[in-house]
Coordinates of C-alpha atoms in Angstrom, one line a residue:
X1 CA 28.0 -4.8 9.0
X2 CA 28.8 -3.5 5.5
X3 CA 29.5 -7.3 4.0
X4 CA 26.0 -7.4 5.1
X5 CA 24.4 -4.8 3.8
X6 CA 25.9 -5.3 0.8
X7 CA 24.6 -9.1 0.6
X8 CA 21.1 -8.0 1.4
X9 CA 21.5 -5.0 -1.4
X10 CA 22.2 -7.4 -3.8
X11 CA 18.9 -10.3 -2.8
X12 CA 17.0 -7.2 -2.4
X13 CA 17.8 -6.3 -6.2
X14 CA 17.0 -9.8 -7.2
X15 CA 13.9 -10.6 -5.4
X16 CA 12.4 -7.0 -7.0
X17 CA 14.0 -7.7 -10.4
X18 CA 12.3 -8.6 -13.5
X19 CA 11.3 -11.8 -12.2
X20 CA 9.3 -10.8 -9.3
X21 CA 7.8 -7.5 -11.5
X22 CA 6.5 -10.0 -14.2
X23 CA 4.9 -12.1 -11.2
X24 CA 3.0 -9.5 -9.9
X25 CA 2.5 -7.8 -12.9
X26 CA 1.1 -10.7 -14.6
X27 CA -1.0 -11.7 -11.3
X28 CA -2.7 -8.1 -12.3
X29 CA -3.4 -9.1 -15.7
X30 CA -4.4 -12.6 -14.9
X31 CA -7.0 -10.8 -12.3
X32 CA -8.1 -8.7 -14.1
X33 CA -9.3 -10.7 -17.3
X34 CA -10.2 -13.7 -15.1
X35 CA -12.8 -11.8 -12.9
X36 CA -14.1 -9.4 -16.4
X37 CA -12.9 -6.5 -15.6
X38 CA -13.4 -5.5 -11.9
X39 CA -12.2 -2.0 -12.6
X40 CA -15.5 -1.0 -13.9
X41 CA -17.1 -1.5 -10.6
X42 CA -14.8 0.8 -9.1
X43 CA -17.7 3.5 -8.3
X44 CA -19.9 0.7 -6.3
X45 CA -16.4 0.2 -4.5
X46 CA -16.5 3.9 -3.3
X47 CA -20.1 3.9 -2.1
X48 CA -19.6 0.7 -0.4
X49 CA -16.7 1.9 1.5
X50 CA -18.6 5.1 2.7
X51 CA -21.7 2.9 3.5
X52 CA -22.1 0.4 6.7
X53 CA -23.0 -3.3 6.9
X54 CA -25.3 -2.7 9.9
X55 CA -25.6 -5.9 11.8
X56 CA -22.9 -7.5 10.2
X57 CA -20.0 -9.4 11.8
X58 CA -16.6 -8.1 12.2
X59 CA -14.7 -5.6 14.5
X60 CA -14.6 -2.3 12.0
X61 CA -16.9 -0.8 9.8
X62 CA -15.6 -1.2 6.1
X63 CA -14.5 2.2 5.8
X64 CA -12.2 2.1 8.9
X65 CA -10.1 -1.1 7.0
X66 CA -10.4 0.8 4.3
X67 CA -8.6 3.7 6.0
X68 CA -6.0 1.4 8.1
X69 CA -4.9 -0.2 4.8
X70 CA -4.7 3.3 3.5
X71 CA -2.7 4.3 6.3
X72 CA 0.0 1.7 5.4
X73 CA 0.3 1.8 1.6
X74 CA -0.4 5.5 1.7
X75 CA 3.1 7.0 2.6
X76 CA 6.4 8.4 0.8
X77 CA 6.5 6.4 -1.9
X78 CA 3.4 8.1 -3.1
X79 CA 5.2 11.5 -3.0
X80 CA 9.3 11.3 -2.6
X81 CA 8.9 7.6 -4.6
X82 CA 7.0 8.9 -8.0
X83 CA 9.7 11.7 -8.5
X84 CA 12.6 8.8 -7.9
X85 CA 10.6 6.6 -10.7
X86 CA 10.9 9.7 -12.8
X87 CA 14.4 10.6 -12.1
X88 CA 15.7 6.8 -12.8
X89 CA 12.9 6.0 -15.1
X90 CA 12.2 9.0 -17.1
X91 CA 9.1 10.7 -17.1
X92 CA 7.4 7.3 -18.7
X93 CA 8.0 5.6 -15.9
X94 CA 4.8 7.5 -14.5
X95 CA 2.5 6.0 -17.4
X96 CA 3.4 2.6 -16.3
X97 CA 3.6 3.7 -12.7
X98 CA -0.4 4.3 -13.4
X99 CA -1.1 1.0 -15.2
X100 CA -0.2 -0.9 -12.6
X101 CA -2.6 1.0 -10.4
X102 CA -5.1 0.7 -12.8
X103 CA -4.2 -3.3 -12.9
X104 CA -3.9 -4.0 -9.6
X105 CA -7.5 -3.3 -8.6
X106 CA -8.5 -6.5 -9.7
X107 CA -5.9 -8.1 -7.0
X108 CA -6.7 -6.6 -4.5
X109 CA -10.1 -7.2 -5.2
X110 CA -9.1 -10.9 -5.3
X111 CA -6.9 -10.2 -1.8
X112 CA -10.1 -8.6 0.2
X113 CA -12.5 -11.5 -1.1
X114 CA -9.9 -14.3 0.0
X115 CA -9.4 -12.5 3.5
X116 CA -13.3 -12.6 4.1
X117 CA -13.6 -15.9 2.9
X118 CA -11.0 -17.7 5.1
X119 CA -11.1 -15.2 7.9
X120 CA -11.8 -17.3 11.6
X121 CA -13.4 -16.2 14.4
X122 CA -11.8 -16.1 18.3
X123 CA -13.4 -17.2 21.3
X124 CA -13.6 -13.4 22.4
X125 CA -15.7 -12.8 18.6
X126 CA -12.5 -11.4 17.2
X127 CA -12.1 -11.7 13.4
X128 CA -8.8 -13.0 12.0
X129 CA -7.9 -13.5 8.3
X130 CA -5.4 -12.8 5.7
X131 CA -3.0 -14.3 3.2
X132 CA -2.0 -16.7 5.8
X133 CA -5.6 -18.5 7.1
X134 CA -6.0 -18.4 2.8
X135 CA -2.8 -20.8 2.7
X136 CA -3.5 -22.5 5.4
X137 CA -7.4 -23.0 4.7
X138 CA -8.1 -23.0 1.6
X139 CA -4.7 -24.6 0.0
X140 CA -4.2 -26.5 3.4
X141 CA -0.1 -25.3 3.1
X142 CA 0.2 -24.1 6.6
X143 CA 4.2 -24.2 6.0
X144 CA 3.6 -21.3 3.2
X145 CA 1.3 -19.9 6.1
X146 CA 3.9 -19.4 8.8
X147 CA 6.4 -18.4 6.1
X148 CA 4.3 -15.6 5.7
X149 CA 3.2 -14.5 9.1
X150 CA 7.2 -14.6 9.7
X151 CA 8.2 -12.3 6.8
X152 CA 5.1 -10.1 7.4
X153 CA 6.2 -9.4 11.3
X154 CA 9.7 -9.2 10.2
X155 CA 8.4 -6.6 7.8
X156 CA 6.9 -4.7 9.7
X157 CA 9.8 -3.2 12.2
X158 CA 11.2 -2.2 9.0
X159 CA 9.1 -0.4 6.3
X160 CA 6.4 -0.5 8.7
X161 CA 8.1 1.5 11.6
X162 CA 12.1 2.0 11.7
X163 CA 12.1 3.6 8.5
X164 CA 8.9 5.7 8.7
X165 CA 10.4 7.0 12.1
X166 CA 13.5 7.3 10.8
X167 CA 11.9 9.9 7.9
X168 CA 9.5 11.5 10.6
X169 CA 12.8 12.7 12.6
X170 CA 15.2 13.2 10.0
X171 CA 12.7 15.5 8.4
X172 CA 11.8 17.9 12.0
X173 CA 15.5 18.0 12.1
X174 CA 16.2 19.5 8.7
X175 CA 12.9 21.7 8.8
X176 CA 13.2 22.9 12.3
X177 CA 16.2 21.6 13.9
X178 CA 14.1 19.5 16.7
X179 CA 16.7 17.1 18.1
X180 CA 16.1 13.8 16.5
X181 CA 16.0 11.8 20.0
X182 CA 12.8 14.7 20.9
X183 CA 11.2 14.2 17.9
X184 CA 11.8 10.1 18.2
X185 CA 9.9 10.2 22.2
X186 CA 7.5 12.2 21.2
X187 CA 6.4 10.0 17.8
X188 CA 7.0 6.6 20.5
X189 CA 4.7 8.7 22.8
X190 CA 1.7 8.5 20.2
X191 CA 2.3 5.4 18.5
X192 CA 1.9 4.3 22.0
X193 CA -1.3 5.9 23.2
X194 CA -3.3 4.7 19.3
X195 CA -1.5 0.9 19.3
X196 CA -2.5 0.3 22.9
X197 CA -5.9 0.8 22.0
X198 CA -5.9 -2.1 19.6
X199 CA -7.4 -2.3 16.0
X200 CA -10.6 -0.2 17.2
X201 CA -8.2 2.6 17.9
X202 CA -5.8 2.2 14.8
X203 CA -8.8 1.9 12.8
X204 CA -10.6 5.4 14.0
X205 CA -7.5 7.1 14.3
X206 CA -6.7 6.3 10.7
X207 CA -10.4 6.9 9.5
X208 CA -9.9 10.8 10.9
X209 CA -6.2 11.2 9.5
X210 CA -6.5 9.8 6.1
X211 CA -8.9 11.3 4.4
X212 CA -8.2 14.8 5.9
X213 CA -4.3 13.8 5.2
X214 CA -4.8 12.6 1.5
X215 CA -7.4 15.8 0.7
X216 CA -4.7 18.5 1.6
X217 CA -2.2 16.9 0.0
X218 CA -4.5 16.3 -3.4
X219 CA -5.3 19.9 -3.3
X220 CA -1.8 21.3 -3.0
X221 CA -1.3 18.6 -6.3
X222 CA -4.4 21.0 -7.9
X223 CA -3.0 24.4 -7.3
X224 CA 0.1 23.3 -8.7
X225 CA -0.9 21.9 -11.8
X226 CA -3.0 25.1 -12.1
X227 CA -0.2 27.3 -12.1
X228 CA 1.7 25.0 -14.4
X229 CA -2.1 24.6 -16.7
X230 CA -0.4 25.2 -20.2
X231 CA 2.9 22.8 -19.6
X232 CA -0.3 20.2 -18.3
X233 CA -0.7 18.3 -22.1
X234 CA 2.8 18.4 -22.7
X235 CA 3.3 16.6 -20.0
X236 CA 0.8 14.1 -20.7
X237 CA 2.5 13.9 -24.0
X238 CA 5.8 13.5 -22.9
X239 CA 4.9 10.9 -20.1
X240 CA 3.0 8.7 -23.0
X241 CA 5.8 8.9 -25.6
X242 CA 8.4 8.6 -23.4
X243 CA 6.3 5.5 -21.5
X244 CA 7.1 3.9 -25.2
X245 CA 10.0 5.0 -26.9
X246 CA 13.0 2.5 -28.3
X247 CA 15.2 4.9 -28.2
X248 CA 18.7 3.7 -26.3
X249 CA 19.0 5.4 -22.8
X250 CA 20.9 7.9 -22.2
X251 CA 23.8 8.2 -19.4
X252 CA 24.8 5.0 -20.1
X253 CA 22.2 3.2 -18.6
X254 CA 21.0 -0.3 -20.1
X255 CA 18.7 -1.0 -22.5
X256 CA 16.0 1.4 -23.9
X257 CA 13.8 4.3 -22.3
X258 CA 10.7 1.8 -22.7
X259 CA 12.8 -0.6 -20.6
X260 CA 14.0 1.7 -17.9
X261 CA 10.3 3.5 -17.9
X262 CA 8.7 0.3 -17.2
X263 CA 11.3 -1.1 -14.8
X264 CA 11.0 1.7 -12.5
X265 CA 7.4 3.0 -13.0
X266 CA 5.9 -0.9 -12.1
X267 CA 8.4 -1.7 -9.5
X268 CA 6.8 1.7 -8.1
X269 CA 3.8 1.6 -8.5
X270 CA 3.5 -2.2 -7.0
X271 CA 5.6 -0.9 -3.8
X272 CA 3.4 2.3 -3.5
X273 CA -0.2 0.9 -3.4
X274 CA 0.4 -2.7 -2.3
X275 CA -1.2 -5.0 -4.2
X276 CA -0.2 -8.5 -4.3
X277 CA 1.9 -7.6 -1.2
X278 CA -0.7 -9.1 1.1
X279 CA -0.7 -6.7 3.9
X280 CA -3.9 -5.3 3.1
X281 CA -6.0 -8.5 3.3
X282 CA -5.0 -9.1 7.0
X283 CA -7.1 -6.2 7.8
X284 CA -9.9 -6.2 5.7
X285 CA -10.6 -9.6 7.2
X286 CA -11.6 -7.5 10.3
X287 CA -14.3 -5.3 8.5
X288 CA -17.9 -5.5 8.8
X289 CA -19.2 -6.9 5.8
X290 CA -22.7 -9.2 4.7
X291 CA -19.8 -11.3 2.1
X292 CA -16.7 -11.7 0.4
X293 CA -17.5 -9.7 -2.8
X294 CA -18.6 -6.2 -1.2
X295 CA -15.3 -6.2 1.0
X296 CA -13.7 -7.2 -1.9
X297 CA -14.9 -4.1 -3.3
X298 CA -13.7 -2.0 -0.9
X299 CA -10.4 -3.1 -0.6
X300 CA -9.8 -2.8 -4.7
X301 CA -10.9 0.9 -3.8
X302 CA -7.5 1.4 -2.0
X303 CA -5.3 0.7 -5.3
X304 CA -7.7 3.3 -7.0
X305 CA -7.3 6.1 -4.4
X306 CA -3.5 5.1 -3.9
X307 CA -1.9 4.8 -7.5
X308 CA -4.5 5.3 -9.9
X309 CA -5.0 9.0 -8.1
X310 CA -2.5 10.2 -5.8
X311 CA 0.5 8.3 -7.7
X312 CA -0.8 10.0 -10.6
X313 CA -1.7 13.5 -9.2
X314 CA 1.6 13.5 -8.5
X315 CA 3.6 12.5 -11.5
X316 CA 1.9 14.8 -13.2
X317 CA 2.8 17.9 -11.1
X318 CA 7.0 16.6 -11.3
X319 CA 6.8 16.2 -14.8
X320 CA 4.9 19.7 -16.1
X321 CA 7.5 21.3 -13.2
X322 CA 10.3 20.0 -15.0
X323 CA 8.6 21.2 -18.3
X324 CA 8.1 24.6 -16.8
X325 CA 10.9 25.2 -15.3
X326 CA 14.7 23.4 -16.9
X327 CA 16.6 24.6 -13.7
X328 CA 14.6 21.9 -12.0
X329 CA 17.0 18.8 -12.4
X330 CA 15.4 15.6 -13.3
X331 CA 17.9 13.2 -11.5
X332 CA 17.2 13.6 -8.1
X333 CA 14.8 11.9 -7.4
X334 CA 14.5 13.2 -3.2
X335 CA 14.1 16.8 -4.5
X336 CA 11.8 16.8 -7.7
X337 CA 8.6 16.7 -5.7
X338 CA 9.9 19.3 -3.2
X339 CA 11.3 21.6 -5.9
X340 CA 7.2 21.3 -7.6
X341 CA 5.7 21.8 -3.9
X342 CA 7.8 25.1 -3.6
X343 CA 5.8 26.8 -6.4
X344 CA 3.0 27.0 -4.0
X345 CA 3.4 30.7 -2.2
X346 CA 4.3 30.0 1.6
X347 CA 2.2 27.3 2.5
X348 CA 4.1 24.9 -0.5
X349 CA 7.5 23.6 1.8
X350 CA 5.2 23.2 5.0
X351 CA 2.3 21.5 3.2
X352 CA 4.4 19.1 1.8
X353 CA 6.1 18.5 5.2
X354 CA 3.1 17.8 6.9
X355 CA 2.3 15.6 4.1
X356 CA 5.1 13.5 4.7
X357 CA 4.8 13.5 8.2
X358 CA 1.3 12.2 8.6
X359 CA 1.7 9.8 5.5
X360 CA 4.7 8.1 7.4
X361 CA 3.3 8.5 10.9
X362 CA 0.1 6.6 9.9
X363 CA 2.0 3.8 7.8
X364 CA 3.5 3.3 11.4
X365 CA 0.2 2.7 12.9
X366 CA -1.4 0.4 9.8
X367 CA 2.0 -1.7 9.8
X368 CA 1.5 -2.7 13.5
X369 CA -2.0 -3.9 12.7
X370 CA -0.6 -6.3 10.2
X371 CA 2.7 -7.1 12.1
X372 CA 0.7 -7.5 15.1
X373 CA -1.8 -10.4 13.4
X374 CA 0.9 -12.4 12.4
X375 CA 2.6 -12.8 15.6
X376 CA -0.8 -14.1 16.8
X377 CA -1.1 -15.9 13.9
X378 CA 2.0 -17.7 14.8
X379 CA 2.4 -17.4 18.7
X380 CA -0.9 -16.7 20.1
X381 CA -2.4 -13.6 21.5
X382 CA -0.9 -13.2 24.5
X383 CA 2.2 -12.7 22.3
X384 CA 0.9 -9.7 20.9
X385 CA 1.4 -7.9 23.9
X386 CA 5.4 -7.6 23.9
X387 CA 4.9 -7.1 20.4
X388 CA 3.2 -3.9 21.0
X389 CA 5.9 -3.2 23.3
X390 CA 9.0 -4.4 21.3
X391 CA 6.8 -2.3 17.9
X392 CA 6.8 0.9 20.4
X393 CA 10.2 0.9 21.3
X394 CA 11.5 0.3 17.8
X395 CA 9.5 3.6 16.8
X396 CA 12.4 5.5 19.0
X397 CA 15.2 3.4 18.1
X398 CA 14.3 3.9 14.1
X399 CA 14.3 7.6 15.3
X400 CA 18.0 8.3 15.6
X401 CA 19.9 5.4 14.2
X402 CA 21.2 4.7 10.3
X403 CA 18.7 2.3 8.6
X404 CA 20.6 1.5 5.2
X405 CA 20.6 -2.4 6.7
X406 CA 16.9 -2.2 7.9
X407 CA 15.8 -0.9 4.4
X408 CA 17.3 -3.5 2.4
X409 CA 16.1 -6.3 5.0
X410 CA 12.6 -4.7 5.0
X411 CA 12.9 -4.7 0.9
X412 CA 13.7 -8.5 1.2
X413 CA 10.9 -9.1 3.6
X414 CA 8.6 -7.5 1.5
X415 CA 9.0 -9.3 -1.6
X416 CA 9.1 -12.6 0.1
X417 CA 5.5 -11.6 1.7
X418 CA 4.1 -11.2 -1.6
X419 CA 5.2 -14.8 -3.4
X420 CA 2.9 -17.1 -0.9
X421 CA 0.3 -14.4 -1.2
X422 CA 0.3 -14.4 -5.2
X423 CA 0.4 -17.9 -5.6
X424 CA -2.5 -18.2 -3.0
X425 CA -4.1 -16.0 -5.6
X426 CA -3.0 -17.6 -8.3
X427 CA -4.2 -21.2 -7.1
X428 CA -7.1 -20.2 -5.6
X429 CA -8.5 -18.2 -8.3
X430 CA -11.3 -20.4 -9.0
X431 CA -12.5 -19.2 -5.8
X432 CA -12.3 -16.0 -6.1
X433 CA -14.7 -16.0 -9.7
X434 CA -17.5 -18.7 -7.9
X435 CA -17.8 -16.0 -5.2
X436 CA -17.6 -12.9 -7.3
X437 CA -20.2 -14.9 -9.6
X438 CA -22.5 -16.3 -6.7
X439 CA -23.0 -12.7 -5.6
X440 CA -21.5 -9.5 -8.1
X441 CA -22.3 -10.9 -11.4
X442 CA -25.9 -12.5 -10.2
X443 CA -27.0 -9.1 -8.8
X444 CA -26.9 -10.5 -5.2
X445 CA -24.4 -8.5 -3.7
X446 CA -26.7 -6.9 -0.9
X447 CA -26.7 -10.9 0.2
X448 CA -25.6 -12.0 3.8
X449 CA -23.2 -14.9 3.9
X450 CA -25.5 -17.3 5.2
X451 CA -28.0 -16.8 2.9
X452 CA -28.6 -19.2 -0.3
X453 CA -27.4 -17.6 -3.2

């Protein structure tokens, strides 16, 4: 088991190299010139993700796959993972961290707008769609297709559910000694009772958590940097110089502070909100939307909300702590943002907690969405039953059993999703600026689908 381990540390390390970061990276970029600067449409993103598409097909309103994808990407890579970036990265690593937020809009604008486009329709009036009907339908690779409906179920029993349960019960233990076995049957118990339900359930479930999650946890980020208000622009300062400083790095490390700050603070950012990934798309394909564009929209909303807020929110809080107060150590990276949440009087430890908690409980729920659409994808749907089953029960087992393995095979899995998807992207692009023409930069974007535009 270790020769294992140690074979998939080492793939996962090269898939999420420099190679991979300057793929996804440059996808971003590409994106984002290509289709002139989607970020500026970010406020018509927001109100079309709070507004419904009455009449229009799908199976959720636009703000529930707005909240399911939020569910998923939104989890402890926005807290725990920003104060690792800073700890390994410096506290530059949280400028970049942001950039590729900022960035990745335009992808995932790109991924929402493909998922509409190529999404299918069941005999029951089910929508399907995602990276994988893109590949299959619009480049006609179905091979690429089922290589990604493999790695995306695959990926979901680990960073979709194992290791989220696995965090869920390791953190009850610690906090309030619940037996980890309790705490697994009681998290299987509820993942059961929302799953069962289908995307309808996930969906509303995740539309009441995530916005009542994300607000709490944004407010406790507030206080904080209220108390720490006059270390609040040396921070800034320190996160921007640092984000581009030659110097060598210290501790022996490789290469300069710019290097190390960009390494860590993009590899970050890209695993924290997503984009690129492809996950996302599989359920914005289900939304209720008149065409491509105005889910489109929505979905590049996520990135915003995910990196470009929260991710920053809390790099800033970690790095005006560590300003405020030198006891706090800046490398470890597992107990920077816990050392900043304990500022706050009493409620900072628990608020945090629960933060964590809900965060991985709902990634749980948004990963079987996406895990369950690919084994339907590749096996049919009455194969998505003892998915359900095998996804429940792997909630318990992830509960009370050592995941170093399953992390590295979920980190493997996860950068293998995300090549078909950007080169779907990346060859399909064409696509994506005829529709974002035919209906954003023409003023039509209140047109239905069927109408001539």
């Amino acid at each position: 088991m270790q020769t294992i381990n140690d074979i998939l540390t080492t793939l996962s390390g090269w898939l999420w190299g420099w190679p991979m970061i300057i793929l996804l990276l440059g996808t971003h970029i590409f994106l984002t010139i290509r289709l002139r600067f989607p970020q500026r449409r970010i406020f018509t993103a927001i109100r079309l993700s709070v507004s419904r598409d009455k009449g229009s097909t799908g199976d959720v309103s636009q703000f529930g796959a707005l909240a399911t994808a939020l569910a998923a990407t939104i989890g402890t890579g926005n807290i725990i993972g920003v104060g690792t970036a800073v700890a390994l990265g410096g506290p530059g690593a949280v400028l970049w961290c942001w950039l590729t937020g900022v960035f990745g809009i335009a992808t995932k604008y790109g991924e929402g707008l493909l998922a509409i486009k190529y999404r299918v329709k069941t005999p029951d009036g089910k929508m399907l769609g995602g990276p994988m009907y893109a590949l299959e339908r619009g480049l006609g690779q179905k091979w690429l297709a089922i290589l990604f409906a493999v790695f995306t179920a695959c990926a979901s029993f680990g960073i979709g559910n194992t290791v989220q349960a696995n965090a869920i019960s390791t953190l009850a233990a610690t906090s309030w000694g619940i037996p980890m076995w309790l705490t697994g049957a009681v998290v299987c118990t509820l993942t059961a009772v929302v799953i069962l339900g289908g995307v309808k359930s996930i969906a509303k479930v995740c539309g009441m958590l995530v916005p009542f999650m994300a607000l709490f946890y944004v407010l406790g980020c507030i206080y904080i940097l209220c108390l720490n208000h006059q270390y609040l622009l040396p921070a800034v300062q320190l996160i921007i110089g640092s984000a581009f400083s030659t110097k060598a790095a210290a501790g022996g490390a490789t290469g300069t502070v710019i290097m190390l700050a960009a390494r860590y603070g993009i590899a970050r950012g890209l695993f924290s909100n997503e984009s690129g990934l492809g996950s996302a798309p599989i359920v914005a394909a289900a939304a209720q939307t008149r065409n491509p564009v105005r889910q489109a929209l929505v979905s590049s909303s996520g990135t915003f909300w995910d990196t470009v807020v929260i991710c920053a929110l809390t790099g800033l809080v970690v790095v005006s702590s560590i300003i405020a107060d030198p006891a706090i150590s800046a490398n470890d990276g597992a107990r920077l943002t816990h050392l900043a949440f304990s500022k706050i009087p009493l409620v900072g430890t628990p608020l945090l907690t629960f933060g964590l908690l809900t965060f991985a409980f709902s990634t749980i729920l948004g990963w079987c969405y996406y895990g369950e659409r690919a084994v339907e994808y590749l096996k049919g749907k009455r194969w998505t039953y003892a998915y359900r089953v095998l996804y429940i029960l792997a909630v318990f087992a992830g509960s009370v059993i050592s995941l170093d393995i399953v992390w590295n095979l979920a980190d493997c899995m996860n950068a293998l999703m995300a090549i078909p998807n950007l080169l779907s992207l990346l060859l399909l692009n064409g696509i994506i600026v005829h529709e974002t023409r035919k209906y954003l930069w023409r003023g039509r974007i209140d047109r239905d689908m069927d109408e001539e535009a």
